[in-house]
């Protein structure tokens, strides 16, 4: 399982520490099994997520190939998200995180 530690950055400002899941196994696991999580989980090669079995609700951002946020959504526990066309990366965080960070559609993110 490959998870790399990095920073989530927007407009030159660090939003949060991040874990990047780059392989199939780590993407499939994501935040499952964690009781809490501070920071962001970045799932590469991903267009949709679910919260089945999650212990907390998520904020989810879908990014295009340039790191531009296409859609931001709140996902309660035990839901299945629809794939987002043109998304290649998904950022997950504990519900309420994106509001604290000021993350919104059209922001460009870097790792």
CSV table of N, CA and C in Angstrom, one decimal:
chain,number,residue,atom,x,y,z
A,1,UNK,N,0.8,-1.2,0.0
A,1,UNK,CA,0.0,0.0,0.0
A,1,UNK,C,0.9,1.2,0.0
A,2,UNK,N,0.7,2.1,-1.0
A,2,UNK,CA,1.5,3.3,-1.1
A,2,UNK,C,0.7,4.6,-0.7
A,3,UNK,N,1.2,5.2,0.4
A,3,UNK,CA,0.6,6.5,0.8
A,3,UNK,C,1.7,7.4,1.0
A,4,UNK,N,1.8,8.5,0.3
A,4,UNK,CA,2.8,9.5,0.4
A,4,UNK,C,2.3,10.7,1.2
A,5,UNK,N,3.1,11.3,2.0
A,5,UNK,CA,2.7,12.5,2.8
A,5,UNK,C,3.1,13.7,2.0
A,6,UNK,N,2.3,14.7,2.0
A,6,UNK,CA,2.6,15.9,1.3
A,6,UNK,C,1.7,17.1,1.9
A,7,UNK,N,1.7,18.2,1.2
A,7,UNK,CA,0.9,19.4,1.6
A,7,UNK,C,-0.1,19.7,0.5
A,8,UNK,N,-1.3,20.1,0.9
A,8,UNK,CA,-2.3,20.6,0.0
A,8,UNK,C,-2.2,22.1,-0.1
A,9,UNK,N,-1.9,22.6,-1.3
A,9,UNK,CA,-1.7,24.1,-1.4
A,9,UNK,C,-2.6,24.7,-2.5
A,10,UNK,N,-3.1,25.9,-2.2
A,10,UNK,CA,-3.9,26.6,-3.1
A,10,UNK,C,-3.5,28.1,-3.1
A,11,UNK,N,-3.2,28.7,-4.2
A,11,UNK,CA,-2.8,30.1,-4.3
A,11,UNK,C,-1.6,30.4,-3.4
A,12,UNK,N,-0.7,29.5,-3.3
A,12,UNK,CA,0.5,29.7,-2.5
A,12,UNK,C,0.4,29.5,-1.0
A,13,UNK,N,-0.9,29.2,-0.6
A,13,UNK,CA,-1.1,29.0,0.9
A,13,UNK,C,-1.4,27.5,1.2
A,14,UNK,N,-0.7,27.0,2.2
A,14,UNK,CA,-0.9,25.7,2.6
A,14,UNK,C,-2.3,25.5,3.3
A,15,UNK,N,-3.1,24.6,2.8
A,15,UNK,CA,-4.4,24.4,3.3
A,15,UNK,C,-4.4,23.3,4.4
A,16,UNK,N,-3.6,22.3,4.2
A,16,UNK,CA,-3.6,21.2,5.1
A,16,UNK,C,-2.5,20.2,4.8
A,17,UNK,N,-2.1,19.4,5.7
A,17,UNK,CA,-1.3,18.2,5.4
A,17,UNK,C,-2.1,17.2,4.6
A,18,UNK,N,-1.5,16.4,3.8
A,18,UNK,CA,-2.3,15.5,3.0
A,18,UNK,C,-1.5,14.2,2.9
A,19,UNK,N,-2.3,13.1,2.7
A,19,UNK,CA,-1.8,11.8,2.4
A,19,UNK,C,-2.3,11.5,0.9
A,20,UNK,N,-1.4,11.0,0.1
A,20,UNK,CA,-1.7,10.8,-1.3
A,20,UNK,C,-1.7,9.3,-1.5
A,21,UNK,N,-2.9,8.8,-1.9
A,21,UNK,CA,-3.1,7.3,-2.2
A,21,UNK,C,-2.9,7.2,-3.7
A,22,UNK,N,-1.8,6.5,-4.1
A,22,UNK,CA,-1.4,6.4,-5.5
A,22,UNK,C,-1.6,5.1,-6.1
A,23,UNK,N,-1.8,4.0,-5.4
A,23,UNK,CA,-2.0,2.7,-5.9
A,23,UNK,C,-3.5,2.2,-5.7
A,24,UNK,N,-3.8,1.2,-6.4
A,24,UNK,CA,-5.2,0.7,-6.3
A,24,UNK,C,-5.7,0.4,-4.9
A,25,UNK,N,-4.8,-0.3,-4.2
A,25,UNK,CA,-5.2,-0.8,-2.8
A,25,UNK,C,-5.4,0.4,-1.9
A,26,UNK,N,-4.4,1.4,-1.9
A,26,UNK,CA,-4.6,2.5,-1.0
A,26,UNK,C,-5.8,3.4,-1.4
A,27,UNK,N,-6.0,3.5,-2.7
A,27,UNK,CA,-7.2,4.3,-3.1
A,27,UNK,C,-8.5,3.6,-2.7
A,28,UNK,N,-8.6,2.3,-2.8
A,28,UNK,CA,-9.7,1.6,-2.3
A,28,UNK,C,-10.0,1.7,-0.8
A,29,UNK,N,-8.9,1.7,-0.1
A,29,UNK,CA,-9.0,1.9,1.4
A,29,UNK,C,-9.4,3.3,1.8
A,30,UNK,N,-8.7,4.3,1.2
A,30,UNK,CA,-9.0,5.7,1.5
A,30,UNK,C,-9.0,5.9,3.0
A,31,UNK,N,-10.1,6.5,3.5
A,31,UNK,CA,-10.2,6.8,4.9
A,31,UNK,C,-11.0,5.7,5.7
A,32,UNK,N,-11.3,4.6,5.1
A,32,UNK,CA,-12.1,3.6,5.7
A,32,UNK,C,-11.3,3.1,7.0
A,33,UNK,N,-12.1,2.9,8.0
A,33,UNK,CA,-11.5,2.3,9.3
A,33,UNK,C,-11.0,3.4,10.2
A,34,UNK,N,-10.8,4.6,9.7
A,34,UNK,CA,-10.3,5.7,10.6
A,34,UNK,C,-11.5,6.3,11.4
A,35,UNK,N,-11.3,6.6,12.6
A,35,UNK,CA,-12.4,7.2,13.4
A,35,UNK,C,-12.4,8.7,13.3
A,36,UNK,N,-11.3,9.3,13.0
A,36,UNK,CA,-11.2,10.7,12.7
A,36,UNK,C,-10.0,10.9,11.8
A,37,UNK,N,-9.9,12.1,11.2
A,37,UNK,CA,-8.8,12.4,10.3
A,37,UNK,C,-8.7,13.9,10.2
A,38,UNK,N,-7.5,14.4,10.4
A,38,UNK,CA,-7.2,15.8,10.2
A,38,UNK,C,-6.3,15.9,8.9
A,39,UNK,N,-6.6,16.8,8.1
A,39,UNK,CA,-5.9,17.0,6.8
A,39,UNK,C,-6.7,16.5,5.7
A,40,UNK,N,-6.1,16.1,4.6
A,40,UNK,CA,-6.7,15.7,3.4
A,40,UNK,C,-6.2,14.3,2.9
A,41,UNK,N,-7.1,13.6,2.3
A,41,UNK,CA,-6.7,12.3,1.6
A,41,UNK,C,-6.8,12.6,0.1
A,42,UNK,N,-5.8,12.4,-0.7
A,42,UNK,CA,-5.8,12.7,-2.1
A,42,UNK,C,-5.8,11.4,-2.9
A,43,UNK,N,-6.8,11.1,-3.7
A,43,UNK,CA,-6.9,9.8,-4.4
A,43,UNK,C,-6.7,10.1,-5.9
A,44,UNK,N,-5.5,9.7,-6.4
A,44,UNK,CA,-5.2,9.9,-7.8
A,44,UNK,C,-5.9,8.9,-8.6
A,45,UNK,N,-6.1,9.2,-9.9
A,45,UNK,CA,-6.8,8.3,-10.9
A,45,UNK,C,-8.1,7.9,-10.3
A,46,UNK,N,-8.9,8.9,-9.9
A,46,UNK,CA,-10.2,8.6,-9.2
A,46,UNK,C,-11.2,9.6,-9.7
A,47,UNK,N,-12.5,9.2,-10.0
A,47,UNK,CA,-13.5,10.1,-10.4
A,47,UNK,C,-14.8,10.0,-9.5
A,48,UNK,N,-14.8,9.1,-8.6
A,48,UNK,CA,-15.9,9.0,-7.6
A,48,UNK,C,-15.5,8.3,-6.3
A,49,UNK,N,-16.3,8.5,-5.3
A,49,UNK,CA,-16.0,7.9,-4.0
A,49,UNK,C,-17.3,7.5,-3.3
A,50,UNK,N,-17.2,6.7,-2.3
A,50,UNK,CA,-18.3,6.3,-1.4
A,50,UNK,C,-18.0,6.5,0.0
A,51,UNK,N,-19.0,6.5,0.9
A,51,UNK,CA,-18.8,6.7,2.3
A,51,UNK,C,-19.4,5.5,3.0
A,52,UNK,N,-19.6,4.4,2.3
A,52,UNK,CA,-20.1,3.2,3.0
A,52,UNK,C,-19.1,2.6,3.9
A,53,UNK,N,-19.5,2.5,5.2
A,53,UNK,CA,-18.6,2.0,6.2
A,53,UNK,C,-17.8,3.1,6.9
A,54,UNK,N,-17.9,4.3,6.4
A,54,UNK,CA,-17.1,5.4,7.0
A,54,UNK,C,-17.7,5.7,8.4
A,55,UNK,N,-16.8,6.2,9.3
A,55,UNK,CA,-17.2,6.6,10.6
A,55,UNK,C,-17.5,8.0,10.8
A,56,UNK,N,-17.4,8.8,9.7
A,56,UNK,CA,-17.7,10.3,9.7
A,56,UNK,C,-18.0,10.7,8.3
A,57,UNK,N,-18.7,11.8,8.2
A,57,UNK,CA,-19.1,12.4,6.9
A,57,UNK,C,-17.9,13.1,6.3
A,58,UNK,N,-17.9,13.3,5.0
A,58,UNK,CA,-16.8,13.8,4.2
A,58,UNK,C,-17.1,15.1,3.4
A,59,UNK,N,-16.1,15.9,3.3
A,59,UNK,CA,-16.1,16.9,2.2
A,59,UNK,C,-15.4,16.3,1.1
A,60,UNK,N,-15.8,16.4,-0.2
A,60,UNK,CA,-15.2,15.8,-1.3
A,60,UNK,C,-15.0,16.8,-2.4
A,61,UNK,N,-13.8,17.0,-3.0
A,61,UNK,CA,-13.5,17.8,-4.1
A,61,UNK,C,-13.0,17.0,-5.2
A,62,UNK,N,-13.6,17.2,-6.4
A,62,UNK,CA,-13.2,16.5,-7.6
A,62,UNK,C,-12.3,17.5,-8.5
A,63,UNK,N,-11.1,17.0,-8.9
A,63,UNK,CA,-10.2,17.9,-9.6
A,63,UNK,C,-9.9,17.4,-11.0
A,64,UNK,N,-9.7,18.3,-11.9
A,64,UNK,CA,-9.3,17.9,-13.3
A,64,UNK,C,-7.8,17.7,-13.4
A,65,UNK,N,-7.3,17.4,-14.6
A,65,UNK,CA,-5.9,17.1,-14.8
A,65,UNK,C,-5.0,18.3,-14.4
A,66,UNK,N,-5.5,19.5,-14.4
A,66,UNK,CA,-4.7,20.7,-14.0
A,66,UNK,C,-4.8,21.0,-12.5
A,67,UNK,N,-5.5,20.2,-11.7
A,67,UNK,CA,-5.7,20.5,-10.3
A,67,UNK,C,-6.8,21.5,-10.0
A,68,UNK,N,-7.6,21.8,-11.0
A,68,UNK,CA,-8.7,22.8,-10.8
A,68,UNK,C,-9.9,22.0,-10.2
A,69,UNK,N,-10.5,22.6,-9.1
A,69,UNK,CA,-11.7,22.0,-8.5
A,69,UNK,C,-12.9,22.1,-9.4
A,70,UNK,N,-13.4,21.0,-9.8
A,70,UNK,CA,-14.6,21.0,-10.7
A,70,UNK,C,-15.9,21.0,-9.9
A,71,UNK,N,-15.9,20.3,-8.8
A,71,UNK,CA,-17.1,20.1,-7.9
A,71,UNK,C,-16.7,19.9,-6.5
A,72,UNK,N,-17.4,20.5,-5.6
A,72,UNK,CA,-17.3,20.3,-4.1
A,72,UNK,C,-18.6,19.8,-3.6
A,73,UNK,N,-18.5,18.7,-2.8
A,73,UNK,CA,-19.8,18.2,-2.2
A,73,UNK,C,-19.5,17.7,-0.8
A,74,UNK,N,-20.6,17.6,0.0
A,74,UNK,CA,-20.6,17.1,1.3
A,74,UNK,C,-21.2,15.7,1.2
A,75,UNK,N,-20.6,14.7,1.7
A,75,UNK,CA,-21.1,13.3,1.6
A,75,UNK,C,-21.4,12.8,3.0
A,76,UNK,N,-22.7,12.6,3.4
A,76,UNK,CA,-22.9,11.9,4.7
A,76,UNK,C,-22.4,10.5,4.7
A,77,UNK,N,-22.4,9.8,5.8
A,77,UNK,CA,-22.0,8.4,5.9
A,77,UNK,C,-22.9,7.5,5.0
A,78,UNK,N,-22.3,6.4,4.6
A,78,UNK,CA,-23.1,5.4,3.9
A,78,UNK,C,-23.8,5.8,2.6
A,79,UNK,N,-23.1,6.6,1.8
A,79,UNK,CA,-23.6,7.1,0.5
A,79,UNK,C,-22.6,6.7,-0.6
A,80,UNK,N,-23.1,6.6,-1.8
A,80,UNK,CA,-22.3,6.4,-3.0
A,80,UNK,C,-22.4,7.6,-3.9
A,81,UNK,N,-21.2,8.2,-4.2
A,81,UNK,CA,-21.1,9.3,-5.1
A,81,UNK,C,-21.1,9.0,-6.5
A,82,UNK,N,-21.7,9.8,-7.3
A,82,UNK,CA,-21.7,9.7,-8.8
A,82,UNK,C,-20.3,10.1,-9.3
A,83,UNK,N,-19.9,9.4,-10.4
A,83,UNK,CA,-18.6,9.8,-11.0
A,83,UNK,C,-18.7,11.3,-11.6
A,84,UNK,N,-17.7,12.0,-11.5
A,84,UNK,CA,-17.6,13.4,-12.1
A,84,UNK,C,-16.8,13.3,-13.4
A,85,UNK,N,-17.4,13.6,-14.5
A,85,UNK,CA,-16.8,13.7,-15.8
A,85,UNK,C,-15.6,14.6,-15.7
A,86,UNK,N,-14.5,14.3,-16.3
A,86,UNK,CA,-13.3,15.1,-16.4
A,86,UNK,C,-12.5,15.1,-15.1
A,87,UNK,N,-13.0,14.5,-14.0
A,87,UNK,CA,-12.2,14.5,-12.8
A,87,UNK,C,-11.2,13.4,-12.9
A,88,UNK,N,-10.0,13.6,-12.4
A,88,UNK,CA,-8.9,12.6,-12.4
A,88,UNK,C,-8.4,12.4,-11.0
A,89,UNK,N,-8.7,13.3,-10.1
A,89,UNK,CA,-8.3,13.2,-8.7
A,89,UNK,C,-9.4,13.6,-7.8
A,90,UNK,N,-9.5,13.0,-6.6
A,90,UNK,CA,-10.4,13.3,-5.6
A,90,UNK,C,-9.7,13.7,-4.3
A,91,UNK,N,-10.2,14.7,-3.6
A,91,UNK,CA,-9.6,15.1,-2.3
A,91,UNK,C,-10.8,14.9,-1.3
A,92,UNK,N,-10.5,14.1,-0.3
A,92,UNK,CA,-11.4,13.9,0.8
A,92,UNK,C,-10.9,14.5,2.1
A,93,UNK,N,-11.8,15.0,2.9
A,93,UNK,CA,-11.5,15.6,4.2
A,93,UNK,C,-12.7,15.4,5.1
A,94,UNK,N,-12.5,15.5,6.4
A,94,UNK,CA,-13.6,15.4,7.3
A,94,UNK,C,-14.5,16.6,7.1
A,95,UNK,N,-15.8,16.3,7.1
A,95,UNK,CA,-16.9,17.3,6.9
A,95,UNK,C,-16.6,18.6,7.6
A,96,UNK,N,-16.7,19.7,7.0
A,96,UNK,CA,-16.5,21.0,7.5
A,96,UNK,C,-15.1,21.6,7.2
A,97,UNK,N,-14.2,20.7,6.8
A,97,UNK,CA,-12.8,21.1,6.5
A,97,UNK,C,-12.7,22.1,5.4
A,98,UNK,N,-13.4,21.9,4.3
A,98,UNK,CA,-13.3,22.8,3.1
A,98,UNK,C,-13.8,24.2,3.5
A,99,UNK,N,-14.8,24.3,4.3
A,99,UNK,CA,-15.3,25.6,4.7
A,99,UNK,C,-14.2,26.3,5.5
A,100,UNK,N,-13.6,25.6,6.4
A,100,UNK,CA,-12.5,26.2,7.2
A,100,UNK,C,-11.3,26.7,6.3
A,101,UNK,N,-11.0,25.9,5.3
A,101,UNK,CA,-9.9,26.1,4.4
A,101,UNK,C,-10.2,27.1,3.4
A,102,UNK,N,-11.5,27.4,3.1
A,102,UNK,CA,-12.0,28.3,2.1
A,102,UNK,C,-11.9,27.7,0.7
A,103,UNK,N,-11.9,26.3,0.6
A,103,UNK,CA,-11.8,25.6,-0.7
A,103,UNK,C,-13.1,25.7,-1.4
A,104,UNK,N,-13.1,26.0,-2.7
A,104,UNK,CA,-14.3,26.2,-3.5
A,104,UNK,C,-14.0,25.8,-4.9
A,105,UNK,N,-15.1,25.7,-5.7
A,105,UNK,CA,-15.0,25.4,-7.1
A,105,UNK,C,-14.2,26.4,-7.8
A,106,UNK,N,-13.3,26.0,-8.8
A,106,UNK,CA,-12.4,26.8,-9.6
A,106,UNK,C,-11.1,27.1,-8.9
A,107,UNK,N,-10.9,26.8,-7.6
A,107,UNK,CA,-9.6,26.9,-7.0
A,107,UNK,C,-8.7,25.9,-7.7
A,108,UNK,N,-7.4,26.2,-7.7
A,108,UNK,CA,-6.4,25.3,-8.3
A,108,UNK,C,-5.6,24.8,-7.1
A,109,UNK,N,-5.5,23.5,-7.0
A,109,UNK,CA,-4.7,22.8,-5.9
A,109,UNK,C,-3.4,22.2,-6.4
A,110,UNK,N,-2.4,22.2,-5.5
A,110,UNK,CA,-1.2,21.6,-5.8
A,110,UNK,C,-0.8,20.7,-4.6
A,111,UNK,N,0.0,19.7,-4.9
A,111,UNK,CA,0.5,18.9,-3.8
A,111,UNK,C,2.0,19.1,-3.7
